[in-house]
Amino acid sequence: MLNFNFTPFPVIETDRLILRQITNDDVNEVFELRSNPETMKYIPRPLVKSSEDALEHIAMIEEKIVTNTGINWGITLKTNSKLLGIIGYYRMQPENYRAEIGYILLPDFHGKGIITEAVQRLITFGFNDLKLHSIEAVIDPENFASEKVLQKCNFVKEAHFKESDFYEGKFLDKVIYSLLNN
C-alpha cells in the first residue's frame, strides 16, 4: 500500500506554468472559479456564494494535504502568480495505487493548452513521485473539452455509467477515463 506525504508541499513547474499551494490569498480567484456557472457547469457541486465559502473550500483543500488524503495545486503562469485554475488528485486509493485527477480553469484561459500541460506534468508526478499505478478522471459525457484533454494525454475511456449520480433533482451520467503506468 502507498503512503502519501505532501509535506513539504511539492511546487511543480512546466514550460509555462507553476503549480503551487493554494492559500487564503487566493480567495478571490477561488471564489471566481467556484461561483461561475460556466466553470462549474460539469462539476456537480454547489456554487460558492461568498468569500467565506471560498475560504472554507481552501481550508478543505489544506486539510486534505495535511492529512495526506488529497492534493490540489493552484495553476499560475510563470509570468503572473494570479491563480487561473486548480488541478489535483482526489479520491486517492493508496491500497489500489490509484487516484483521480481533476481540474478547473477560468474561462478566459480555455483553449490555450494550459490544462493539457498541467495534466501531463501531474501524470509524471503521479507515476514517478507518488508511485501510482493508475490515474482516473471522471467527467460529464457532455464535457467535450475535458474529454479532448484526456485523450491528448493518452487516457482511455473505461466506462460510461448511465444516470449513476443523483444531483439537484436529476440523474447524471458519468464517464471514466484512466491511464496505466506502463
Short mmCIF file of N, CA and C in Angstrom, two decimals:
data_model
loop_
_atom_site.label_atom_id
_atom_site.label_comp_id
_atom_site.label_asym_id
_atom_site.label_seq_id
_atom_site.Cartn_x
_atom_site.Cartn_y
_atom_site.Cartn_z
N MET A 1 0.84 -1.19 0.00
CA MET A 1 0.00 0.00 0.00
C MET A 1 0.88 1.24 0.00
N LEU A 2 0.45 2.25 -0.72
CA LEU A 2 1.21 3.50 -0.80
C LEU A 2 1.00 4.34 0.46
N ASN A 3 2.01 5.12 0.79
CA ASN A 3 1.90 6.13 1.84
C ASN A 3 2.22 7.48 1.22
N PHE A 4 1.23 8.37 1.20
CA PHE A 4 1.42 9.69 0.62
C PHE A 4 1.90 10.65 1.70
N ASN A 5 2.80 11.57 1.32
CA ASN A 5 3.26 12.60 2.23
C ASN A 5 3.44 13.88 1.42
N PHE A 6 2.58 14.86 1.67
CA PHE A 6 2.60 16.11 0.90
C PHE A 6 3.29 17.25 1.64
N THR A 7 4.13 16.89 2.64
CA THR A 7 4.90 17.88 3.38
C THR A 7 6.37 17.60 3.17
N PRO A 8 7.18 18.54 2.71
CA PRO A 8 6.77 19.89 2.29
C PRO A 8 5.95 19.84 1.00
N PHE A 9 5.13 20.86 0.79
CA PHE A 9 4.27 20.91 -0.38
C PHE A 9 5.12 20.92 -1.65
N PRO A 10 4.82 20.02 -2.61
CA PRO A 10 5.61 19.97 -3.84
C PRO A 10 5.18 21.02 -4.87
N VAL A 11 5.98 22.05 -5.03
CA VAL A 11 5.73 23.05 -6.09
C VAL A 11 6.26 22.44 -7.39
N ILE A 12 5.46 22.52 -8.44
CA ILE A 12 5.80 21.87 -9.71
C ILE A 12 5.82 22.91 -10.83
N GLU A 13 6.82 22.80 -11.71
CA GLU A 13 6.92 23.72 -12.84
C GLU A 13 6.79 22.97 -14.16
N THR A 14 6.26 23.67 -15.15
CA THR A 14 6.25 23.19 -16.53
C THR A 14 6.89 24.31 -17.36
N ASP A 15 6.85 24.20 -18.67
CA ASP A 15 7.42 25.26 -19.51
C ASP A 15 6.80 26.63 -19.22
N ARG A 16 5.46 26.66 -19.08
CA ARG A 16 4.76 27.94 -18.91
C ARG A 16 4.19 28.15 -17.52
N LEU A 17 4.06 27.08 -16.73
CA LEU A 17 3.24 27.13 -15.52
C LEU A 17 4.02 26.87 -14.24
N ILE A 18 3.48 27.40 -13.16
CA ILE A 18 3.89 26.99 -11.82
C ILE A 18 2.63 26.47 -11.14
N LEU A 19 2.72 25.24 -10.63
CA LEU A 19 1.65 24.64 -9.86
C LEU A 19 2.07 24.78 -8.40
N ARG A 20 1.33 25.59 -7.66
CA ARG A 20 1.75 25.96 -6.30
C ARG A 20 0.62 25.74 -5.31
N GLN A 21 0.98 25.87 -4.04
CA GLN A 21 -0.01 25.71 -2.98
C GLN A 21 -1.03 26.84 -3.04
N ILE A 22 -2.27 26.49 -2.76
CA ILE A 22 -3.36 27.46 -2.71
C ILE A 22 -3.44 28.00 -1.29
N THR A 23 -3.51 29.33 -1.16
CA THR A 23 -3.56 29.94 0.17
C THR A 23 -4.80 30.84 0.28
N ASN A 24 -5.02 31.35 1.49
CA ASN A 24 -6.14 32.28 1.69
C ASN A 24 -6.01 33.53 0.83
N ASP A 25 -4.79 33.85 0.39
CA ASP A 25 -4.60 35.00 -0.51
C ASP A 25 -5.27 34.79 -1.86
N ASP A 26 -5.59 33.53 -2.19
CA ASP A 26 -6.25 33.19 -3.46
C ASP A 26 -7.77 33.22 -3.35
N VAL A 27 -8.30 33.74 -2.27
CA VAL A 27 -9.74 33.66 -2.01
C VAL A 27 -10.56 34.25 -3.16
N ASN A 28 -10.15 35.36 -3.73
CA ASN A 28 -10.94 35.98 -4.80
C ASN A 28 -10.98 35.11 -6.05
N GLU A 29 -9.84 34.50 -6.38
CA GLU A 29 -9.77 33.64 -7.56
C GLU A 29 -10.53 32.34 -7.34
N VAL A 30 -10.42 31.77 -6.13
CA VAL A 30 -11.19 30.55 -5.82
C VAL A 30 -12.68 30.87 -5.89
N PHE A 31 -13.07 32.02 -5.38
CA PHE A 31 -14.47 32.45 -5.48
C PHE A 31 -14.88 32.57 -6.94
N GLU A 32 -14.02 33.21 -7.75
CA GLU A 32 -14.32 33.41 -9.17
C GLU A 32 -14.50 32.06 -9.88
N LEU A 33 -13.63 31.11 -9.59
CA LEU A 33 -13.72 29.78 -10.21
C LEU A 33 -14.97 29.02 -9.77
N ARG A 34 -15.19 28.96 -8.46
CA ARG A 34 -16.21 28.07 -7.90
C ARG A 34 -17.61 28.70 -7.87
N SER A 35 -17.72 30.01 -8.19
CA SER A 35 -19.03 30.65 -8.22
C SER A 35 -19.53 30.84 -9.64
N ASN A 36 -18.69 30.55 -10.62
CA ASN A 36 -19.00 30.79 -12.02
C ASN A 36 -19.76 29.60 -12.60
N PRO A 37 -21.03 29.81 -13.03
CA PRO A 37 -21.80 28.69 -13.58
C PRO A 37 -21.13 28.03 -14.80
N GLU A 38 -20.33 28.81 -15.55
CA GLU A 38 -19.66 28.23 -16.72
C GLU A 38 -18.55 27.26 -16.29
N THR A 39 -17.71 27.67 -15.33
CA THR A 39 -16.63 26.77 -14.90
C THR A 39 -17.17 25.58 -14.12
N MET A 40 -18.29 25.75 -13.46
CA MET A 40 -18.86 24.68 -12.64
C MET A 40 -19.90 23.84 -13.39
N LYS A 41 -20.11 24.15 -14.67
CA LYS A 41 -21.17 23.52 -15.46
C LYS A 41 -21.14 21.99 -15.38
N TYR A 42 -19.95 21.40 -15.41
CA TYR A 42 -19.84 19.94 -15.44
C TYR A 42 -19.37 19.36 -14.11
N ILE A 43 -19.38 20.17 -13.07
CA ILE A 43 -18.95 19.71 -11.74
C ILE A 43 -20.17 19.73 -10.82
N PRO A 44 -20.69 18.56 -10.48
CA PRO A 44 -21.92 18.52 -9.67
C PRO A 44 -21.66 18.86 -8.19
N ARG A 45 -21.37 20.12 -7.96
CA ARG A 45 -21.15 20.64 -6.61
C ARG A 45 -21.83 22.00 -6.54
N PRO A 46 -22.26 22.40 -5.34
CA PRO A 46 -22.91 23.71 -5.21
C PRO A 46 -21.96 24.85 -5.55
N LEU A 47 -22.50 25.90 -6.12
CA LEU A 47 -21.71 27.09 -6.40
C LEU A 47 -21.33 27.77 -5.08
N VAL A 48 -20.11 28.29 -5.03
CA VAL A 48 -19.67 29.09 -3.89
C VAL A 48 -20.43 30.41 -3.96
N LYS A 49 -20.96 30.86 -2.82
CA LYS A 49 -21.81 32.05 -2.83
C LYS A 49 -21.17 33.26 -2.14
N SER A 50 -20.03 33.06 -1.45
CA SER A 50 -19.42 34.16 -0.71
C SER A 50 -17.92 33.90 -0.55
N SER A 51 -17.22 34.93 -0.11
CA SER A 51 -15.79 34.77 0.20
C SER A 51 -15.60 33.75 1.32
N GLU A 52 -16.55 33.72 2.26
CA GLU A 52 -16.46 32.75 3.35
C GLU A 52 -16.53 31.31 2.80
N ASP A 53 -17.41 31.09 1.82
CA ASP A 53 -17.50 29.77 1.18
C ASP A 53 -16.17 29.42 0.50
N ALA A 54 -15.57 30.41 -0.17
CA ALA A 54 -14.29 30.18 -0.86
C ALA A 54 -13.20 29.86 0.16
N LEU A 55 -13.20 30.56 1.29
CA LEU A 55 -12.22 30.27 2.34
C LEU A 55 -12.43 28.87 2.91
N GLU A 56 -13.67 28.45 3.05
CA GLU A 56 -13.96 27.09 3.51
C GLU A 56 -13.44 26.07 2.50
N HIS A 57 -13.57 26.36 1.22
CA HIS A 57 -13.07 25.47 0.18
C HIS A 57 -11.54 25.37 0.27
N ILE A 58 -10.87 26.49 0.46
CA ILE A 58 -9.41 26.50 0.62
C ILE A 58 -9.02 25.70 1.86
N ALA A 59 -9.75 25.86 2.95
CA ALA A 59 -9.46 25.11 4.19
C ALA A 59 -9.64 23.61 3.96
N MET A 60 -10.65 23.21 3.19
CA MET A 60 -10.87 21.80 2.87
C MET A 60 -9.71 21.25 2.05
N ILE A 61 -9.22 22.02 1.09
CA ILE A 61 -8.06 21.63 0.28
C ILE A 61 -6.86 21.42 1.20
N GLU A 62 -6.62 22.39 2.09
CA GLU A 62 -5.48 22.32 3.01
C GLU A 62 -5.58 21.11 3.95
N GLU A 63 -6.79 20.83 4.42
CA GLU A 63 -6.99 19.71 5.34
C GLU A 63 -6.63 18.39 4.66
N LYS A 64 -6.98 18.24 3.39
CA LYS A 64 -6.63 17.01 2.65
C LYS A 64 -5.12 16.88 2.47
N ILE A 65 -4.44 18.01 2.26
CA ILE A 65 -2.98 17.99 2.13
C ILE A 65 -2.34 17.59 3.46
N VAL A 66 -2.79 18.21 4.54
CA VAL A 66 -2.23 17.93 5.87
C VAL A 66 -2.44 16.47 6.26
N THR A 67 -3.60 15.91 5.89
CA THR A 67 -3.90 14.51 6.24
C THR A 67 -3.43 13.53 5.17
N ASN A 68 -2.80 14.05 4.10
CA ASN A 68 -2.27 13.23 3.01
C ASN A 68 -3.34 12.38 2.32
N THR A 69 -4.56 12.94 2.21
CA THR A 69 -5.66 12.22 1.57
C THR A 69 -6.02 12.80 0.20
N GLY A 70 -5.40 13.91 -0.17
CA GLY A 70 -5.63 14.53 -1.47
C GLY A 70 -4.72 15.73 -1.59
N ILE A 71 -4.52 16.18 -2.82
CA ILE A 71 -3.65 17.35 -3.01
C ILE A 71 -4.14 18.15 -4.21
N ASN A 72 -4.21 19.45 -4.03
CA ASN A 72 -4.57 20.37 -5.11
C ASN A 72 -3.49 21.42 -5.25
N TRP A 73 -3.25 21.81 -6.49
CA TRP A 73 -2.32 22.88 -6.79
C TRP A 73 -3.09 24.04 -7.42
N GLY A 74 -2.65 25.24 -7.17
CA GLY A 74 -3.12 26.40 -7.90
C GLY A 74 -2.33 26.49 -9.19
N ILE A 75 -3.02 26.69 -10.30
CA ILE A 75 -2.37 26.83 -11.60
C ILE A 75 -2.09 28.31 -11.84
N THR A 76 -0.81 28.65 -12.05
CA THR A 76 -0.45 30.02 -12.37
C THR A 76 0.53 30.02 -13.55
N LEU A 77 0.57 31.13 -14.25
CA LEU A 77 1.59 31.31 -15.29
C LEU A 77 2.90 31.72 -14.62
N LYS A 78 4.01 31.35 -15.20
CA LYS A 78 5.31 31.77 -14.65
C LYS A 78 5.43 33.29 -14.64
N THR A 79 4.75 33.95 -15.55
CA THR A 79 4.84 35.40 -15.67
C THR A 79 3.86 36.15 -14.76
N ASN A 80 2.97 35.41 -14.05
CA ASN A 80 1.96 36.06 -13.22
C ASN A 80 1.47 35.06 -12.17
N SER A 81 1.56 35.43 -10.90
CA SER A 81 1.21 34.49 -9.82
C SER A 81 -0.30 34.39 -9.55
N LYS A 82 -1.13 35.11 -10.33
CA LYS A 82 -2.59 35.04 -10.14
C LYS A 82 -3.10 33.63 -10.47
N LEU A 83 -3.92 33.11 -9.59
CA LEU A 83 -4.50 31.78 -9.75
C LEU A 83 -5.44 31.75 -10.96
N LEU A 84 -5.18 30.83 -11.91
CA LEU A 84 -6.02 30.69 -13.10
C LEU A 84 -6.95 29.48 -13.00
N GLY A 85 -6.53 28.54 -12.16
CA GLY A 85 -7.28 27.31 -12.05
C GLY A 85 -6.75 26.46 -10.92
N ILE A 86 -7.35 25.30 -10.78
CA ILE A 86 -6.97 24.34 -9.74
C ILE A 86 -6.88 22.97 -10.40
N ILE A 87 -5.86 22.21 -10.02
CA ILE A 87 -5.70 20.85 -10.50
C ILE A 87 -5.24 20.00 -9.33
N GLY A 88 -5.66 18.76 -9.31
CA GLY A 88 -5.20 17.94 -8.20
C GLY A 88 -5.63 16.51 -8.28
N TYR A 89 -5.23 15.77 -7.24
CA TYR A 89 -5.60 14.37 -7.07
C TYR A 89 -6.63 14.26 -5.96
N TYR A 90 -7.72 13.60 -6.30
CA TYR A 90 -8.86 13.42 -5.40
C TYR A 90 -9.09 11.92 -5.21
N ARG A 91 -9.92 11.59 -4.26
CA ARG A 91 -10.30 10.18 -4.05
C ARG A 91 -9.09 9.26 -4.24
N MET A 92 -8.09 9.55 -3.48
CA MET A 92 -6.86 8.76 -3.57
C MET A 92 -7.10 7.38 -2.93
N GLN A 93 -6.63 6.37 -3.61
CA GLN A 93 -6.80 4.99 -3.15
C GLN A 93 -5.41 4.35 -2.99
N PRO A 94 -4.74 4.63 -1.86
CA PRO A 94 -3.39 4.09 -1.68
C PRO A 94 -3.34 2.57 -1.75
N GLU A 95 -4.42 1.91 -1.32
CA GLU A 95 -4.47 0.44 -1.35
C GLU A 95 -4.52 -0.10 -2.78
N ASN A 96 -4.99 0.72 -3.72
CA ASN A 96 -5.07 0.31 -5.13
C ASN A 96 -4.06 1.02 -6.01
N TYR A 97 -3.19 1.83 -5.41
CA TYR A 97 -2.18 2.58 -6.17
C TYR A 97 -2.85 3.42 -7.25
N ARG A 98 -3.98 4.03 -6.89
CA ARG A 98 -4.81 4.75 -7.87
C ARG A 98 -5.29 6.06 -7.26
N ALA A 99 -5.46 7.07 -8.13
CA ALA A 99 -6.03 8.34 -7.71
C ALA A 99 -6.79 8.94 -8.88
N GLU A 100 -7.71 9.83 -8.55
CA GLU A 100 -8.48 10.54 -9.57
C GLU A 100 -7.91 11.94 -9.75
N ILE A 101 -7.71 12.33 -11.01
CA ILE A 101 -7.25 13.67 -11.32
C ILE A 101 -8.45 14.53 -11.71
N GLY A 102 -8.41 15.78 -11.30
CA GLY A 102 -9.48 16.71 -11.66
C GLY A 102 -8.92 18.11 -11.81
N TYR A 103 -9.65 18.96 -12.51
CA TYR A 103 -9.14 20.30 -12.80
C TYR A 103 -10.28 21.24 -13.14
N ILE A 104 -10.00 22.53 -12.96
CA ILE A 104 -10.94 23.59 -13.28
C ILE A 104 -10.12 24.81 -13.69
N LEU A 105 -10.59 25.56 -14.68
CA LEU A 105 -9.82 26.69 -15.21
C LEU A 105 -10.77 27.84 -15.55
N LEU A 106 -10.33 29.06 -15.27
CA LEU A 106 -11.13 30.23 -15.63
C LEU A 106 -11.38 30.26 -17.14
N PRO A 107 -12.59 30.61 -17.57
CA PRO A 107 -12.95 30.60 -19.00
C PRO A 107 -12.01 31.40 -19.88
N ASP A 108 -11.45 32.52 -19.39
CA ASP A 108 -10.56 33.35 -20.21
C ASP A 108 -9.31 32.58 -20.66
N PHE A 109 -9.01 31.47 -19.99
CA PHE A 109 -7.79 30.72 -20.29
C PHE A 109 -8.06 29.39 -20.97
N HIS A 110 -9.33 29.13 -21.29
CA HIS A 110 -9.68 27.90 -22.01
C HIS A 110 -9.05 27.92 -23.41
N GLY A 111 -8.75 26.75 -23.94
CA GLY A 111 -8.28 26.62 -25.31
C GLY A 111 -6.84 27.05 -25.55
N LYS A 112 -6.07 27.21 -24.47
CA LYS A 112 -4.67 27.65 -24.61
C LYS A 112 -3.68 26.53 -24.25
N GLY A 113 -4.19 25.32 -24.02
CA GLY A 113 -3.31 24.20 -23.70
C GLY A 113 -2.82 24.18 -22.27
N ILE A 114 -3.36 25.04 -21.43
CA ILE A 114 -2.89 25.13 -20.04
C ILE A 114 -3.22 23.85 -19.27
N ILE A 115 -4.46 23.38 -19.38
CA ILE A 115 -4.84 22.17 -18.64
C ILE A 115 -4.08 20.96 -19.18
N THR A 116 -3.94 20.84 -20.48
CA THR A 116 -3.19 19.72 -21.04
C THR A 116 -1.76 19.71 -20.50
N GLU A 117 -1.12 20.87 -20.47
CA GLU A 117 0.25 20.98 -19.95
C GLU A 117 0.32 20.58 -18.47
N ALA A 118 -0.66 21.04 -17.69
CA ALA A 118 -0.68 20.73 -16.26
C ALA A 118 -0.97 19.24 -16.03
N VAL A 119 -1.92 18.68 -16.78
CA VAL A 119 -2.25 17.26 -16.63
C VAL A 119 -1.04 16.39 -16.99
N GLN A 120 -0.37 16.72 -18.09
CA GLN A 120 0.80 15.92 -18.49
C GLN A 120 1.86 15.92 -17.39
N ARG A 121 2.07 17.07 -16.76
CA ARG A 121 3.08 17.15 -15.70
C ARG A 121 2.63 16.38 -14.45
N LEU A 122 1.34 16.45 -14.15
CA LEU A 122 0.85 15.73 -12.97
C LEU A 122 0.80 14.22 -13.20
N ILE A 123 0.67 13.78 -14.44
CA ILE A 123 0.78 12.36 -14.74
C ILE A 123 2.18 11.89 -14.36
N THR A 124 3.19 12.63 -14.79
CA THR A 124 4.58 12.29 -14.44
C THR A 124 4.76 12.29 -12.93
N PHE A 125 4.25 13.31 -12.26
CA PHE A 125 4.35 13.38 -10.79
C PHE A 125 3.64 12.19 -10.15
N GLY A 126 2.45 11.87 -10.65
CA GLY A 126 1.67 10.77 -10.08
C GLY A 126 2.38 9.42 -10.19
N PHE A 127 2.94 9.16 -11.36
CA PHE A 127 3.60 7.88 -11.57
C PHE A 127 4.99 7.84 -10.93
N ASN A 128 5.78 8.89 -11.11
CA ASN A 128 7.17 8.87 -10.63
C ASN A 128 7.32 9.19 -9.15
N ASP A 129 6.59 10.20 -8.67
CA ASP A 129 6.76 10.64 -7.28
C ASP A 129 5.78 9.96 -6.32
N LEU A 130 4.51 9.87 -6.72
CA LEU A 130 3.52 9.24 -5.85
C LEU A 130 3.49 7.72 -6.00
N LYS A 131 4.11 7.20 -7.06
CA LYS A 131 4.19 5.76 -7.34
C LYS A 131 2.82 5.15 -7.63
N LEU A 132 1.93 5.94 -8.25
CA LEU A 132 0.62 5.43 -8.65
C LEU A 132 0.79 4.41 -9.76
N HIS A 133 -0.14 3.46 -9.82
CA HIS A 133 -0.18 2.51 -10.94
C HIS A 133 -1.20 2.98 -11.99
N SER A 134 -2.26 3.66 -11.51
CA SER A 134 -3.27 4.15 -12.45
C SER A 134 -3.85 5.47 -11.97
N ILE A 135 -4.24 6.28 -12.96
CA ILE A 135 -4.87 7.58 -12.71
C ILE A 135 -6.19 7.57 -13.45
N GLU A 136 -7.24 7.99 -12.77
CA GLU A 136 -8.54 8.05 -13.44
C GLU A 136 -9.05 9.48 -13.46
N ALA A 137 -9.96 9.72 -14.38
CA ALA A 137 -10.65 11.01 -14.48
C ALA A 137 -12.13 10.70 -14.68
N VAL A 138 -12.97 11.37 -13.94
CA VAL A 138 -14.42 11.18 -14.04
C VAL A 138 -15.00 12.48 -14.60
N ILE A 139 -15.64 12.37 -15.77
CA ILE A 139 -16.15 13.58 -16.41
C ILE A 139 -17.61 13.41 -16.82
N ASP A 140 -18.25 14.53 -17.03
CA ASP A 140 -19.58 14.57 -17.61
C ASP A 140 -19.43 14.23 -19.10
N PRO A 141 -20.28 13.35 -19.65
CA PRO A 141 -20.14 12.98 -21.06
C PRO A 141 -20.32 14.15 -22.03
N GLU A 142 -20.90 15.25 -21.57
CA GLU A 142 -21.07 16.44 -22.41
C GLU A 142 -19.85 17.36 -22.38
N ASN A 143 -18.90 17.06 -21.50
CA ASN A 143 -17.72 17.92 -21.35
C ASN A 143 -16.66 17.52 -22.38
N PHE A 144 -16.89 17.94 -23.61
CA PHE A 144 -16.03 17.54 -24.73
C PHE A 144 -14.63 18.12 -24.63
N ALA A 145 -14.49 19.32 -24.05
CA ALA A 145 -13.15 19.91 -23.90
C ALA A 145 -12.30 19.07 -22.95
N SER A 146 -12.90 18.63 -21.85
CA SER A 146 -12.16 17.80 -20.89
C SER A 146 -11.83 16.44 -21.51
N GLU A 147 -12.77 15.90 -22.25
CA GLU A 147 -12.53 14.62 -22.93
C GLU A 147 -11.34 14.74 -23.89
N LYS A 148 -11.27 15.85 -24.62
CA LYS A 148 -10.18 16.09 -25.56
C LYS A 148 -8.83 16.16 -24.84
N VAL A 149 -8.80 16.84 -23.70
CA VAL A 149 -7.58 16.92 -22.89
C VAL A 149 -7.12 15.52 -22.49
N LEU A 150 -8.05 14.72 -21.98
CA LEU A 150 -7.70 13.37 -21.52
C LEU A 150 -7.19 12.52 -22.68
N GLN A 151 -7.83 12.62 -23.83
CA GLN A 151 -7.39 11.84 -24.99
C GLN A 151 -6.00 12.28 -25.44
N LYS A 152 -5.72 13.60 -25.42
CA LYS A 152 -4.38 14.10 -25.77
C LYS A 152 -3.33 13.54 -24.82
N CYS A 153 -3.74 13.29 -23.57
CA CYS A 153 -2.82 12.80 -22.54
C CYS A 153 -2.82 11.27 -22.46
N ASN A 154 -3.41 10.62 -23.49
CA ASN A 154 -3.40 9.15 -23.64
C ASN A 154 -4.27 8.40 -22.65
N PHE A 155 -5.24 9.08 -22.02
CA PHE A 155 -6.21 8.37 -21.19
C PHE A 155 -7.12 7.56 -22.11
N VAL A 156 -7.64 6.47 -21.59
CA VAL A 156 -8.52 5.57 -22.33
C VAL A 156 -9.89 5.56 -21.64
N LYS A 157 -10.94 5.64 -22.45
CA LYS A 157 -12.30 5.56 -21.90
C LYS A 157 -12.54 4.15 -21.39
N GLU A 158 -12.90 4.05 -20.11
CA GLU A 158 -13.15 2.74 -19.49
C GLU A 158 -14.64 2.45 -19.33
N ALA A 159 -15.42 3.48 -19.05
CA ALA A 159 -16.83 3.21 -18.75
C ALA A 159 -17.68 4.46 -18.97
N HIS A 160 -18.94 4.21 -19.26
CA HIS A 160 -19.95 5.26 -19.30
C HIS A 160 -21.10 4.77 -18.44
N PHE A 161 -21.25 5.37 -17.27
CA PHE A 161 -22.32 4.98 -16.35
C PHE A 161 -23.54 5.86 -16.61
N LYS A 162 -24.65 5.22 -16.91
CA LYS A 162 -25.89 5.94 -17.19
C LYS A 162 -26.62 6.27 -15.89
N GLU A 163 -26.96 7.55 -15.74
CA GLU A 163 -27.76 8.03 -14.62
C GLU A 163 -27.29 7.45 -13.29
N SER A 164 -25.98 7.49 -13.07
CA SER A 164 -25.40 6.85 -11.88
C SER A 164 -25.36 7.75 -10.65
N ASP A 165 -25.41 9.07 -10.86
CA ASP A 165 -25.34 10.00 -9.75
C ASP A 165 -26.58 10.88 -9.74
N PHE A 166 -27.12 11.12 -8.54
CA PHE A 166 -28.30 11.96 -8.37
C PHE A 166 -27.86 13.30 -7.79
N TYR A 167 -28.13 14.39 -8.52
CA TYR A 167 -27.72 15.71 -8.07
C TYR A 167 -28.77 16.73 -8.47
N GLU A 168 -29.18 17.53 -7.50
CA GLU A 168 -30.16 18.60 -7.70
C GLU A 168 -31.39 18.12 -8.47
N GLY A 169 -31.93 17.01 -8.04
CA GLY A 169 -33.20 16.53 -8.57
C GLY A 169 -33.14 15.78 -9.88
N LYS A 170 -31.91 15.51 -10.40
CA LYS A 170 -31.86 14.73 -11.63
C LYS A 170 -30.69 13.74 -11.60
N PHE A 171 -30.83 12.72 -12.43
CA PHE A 171 -29.80 11.70 -12.53
C PHE A 171 -28.80 12.12 -13.61
N LEU A 172 -27.52 11.96 -13.30
CA LEU A 172 -26.45 12.37 -14.20
C LEU A 172 -25.63 11.16 -14.64
N ASP A 173 -25.22 11.19 -15.91
CA ASP A 173 -24.28 10.19 -16.42
C ASP A 173 -22.87 10.60 -16.02
N LYS A 174 -21.97 9.63 -16.01
CA LYS A 174 -20.55 9.96 -15.85
C LYS A 174 -19.72 9.00 -16.69
N VAL A 175 -18.60 9.52 -17.17
CA VAL A 175 -17.68 8.74 -17.99
C VAL A 175 -16.35 8.67 -17.23
N ILE A 176 -15.77 7.48 -17.23
CA ILE A 176 -14.49 7.28 -16.55
C ILE A 176 -13.41 7.01 -17.59
N TYR A 177 -12.36 7.82 -17.49
CA TYR A 177 -11.16 7.63 -18.30
C TYR A 177 -10.05 7.20 -17.35
N SER A 178 -9.09 6.41 -17.86
CA SER A 178 -7.96 6.07 -17.00
C SER A 178 -6.68 5.93 -17.81
N LEU A 179 -5.60 5.97 -17.07
CA LEU A 179 -4.27 5.83 -17.65
C LEU A 179 -3.46 4.94 -16.73
N LEU A 180 -2.84 3.91 -17.32
CA LEU A 180 -2.00 2.99 -16.55
C LEU A 180 -0.54 3.38 -16.69
N ASN A 181 0.23 3.13 -15.65
CA ASN A 181 1.66 3.37 -15.69
C ASN A 181 2.34 2.15 -16.30
N ASN A 182 2.57 2.22 -17.59
CA ASN A 182 3.20 1.08 -18.28
C ASN A 182 4.61 1.43 -18.72
#
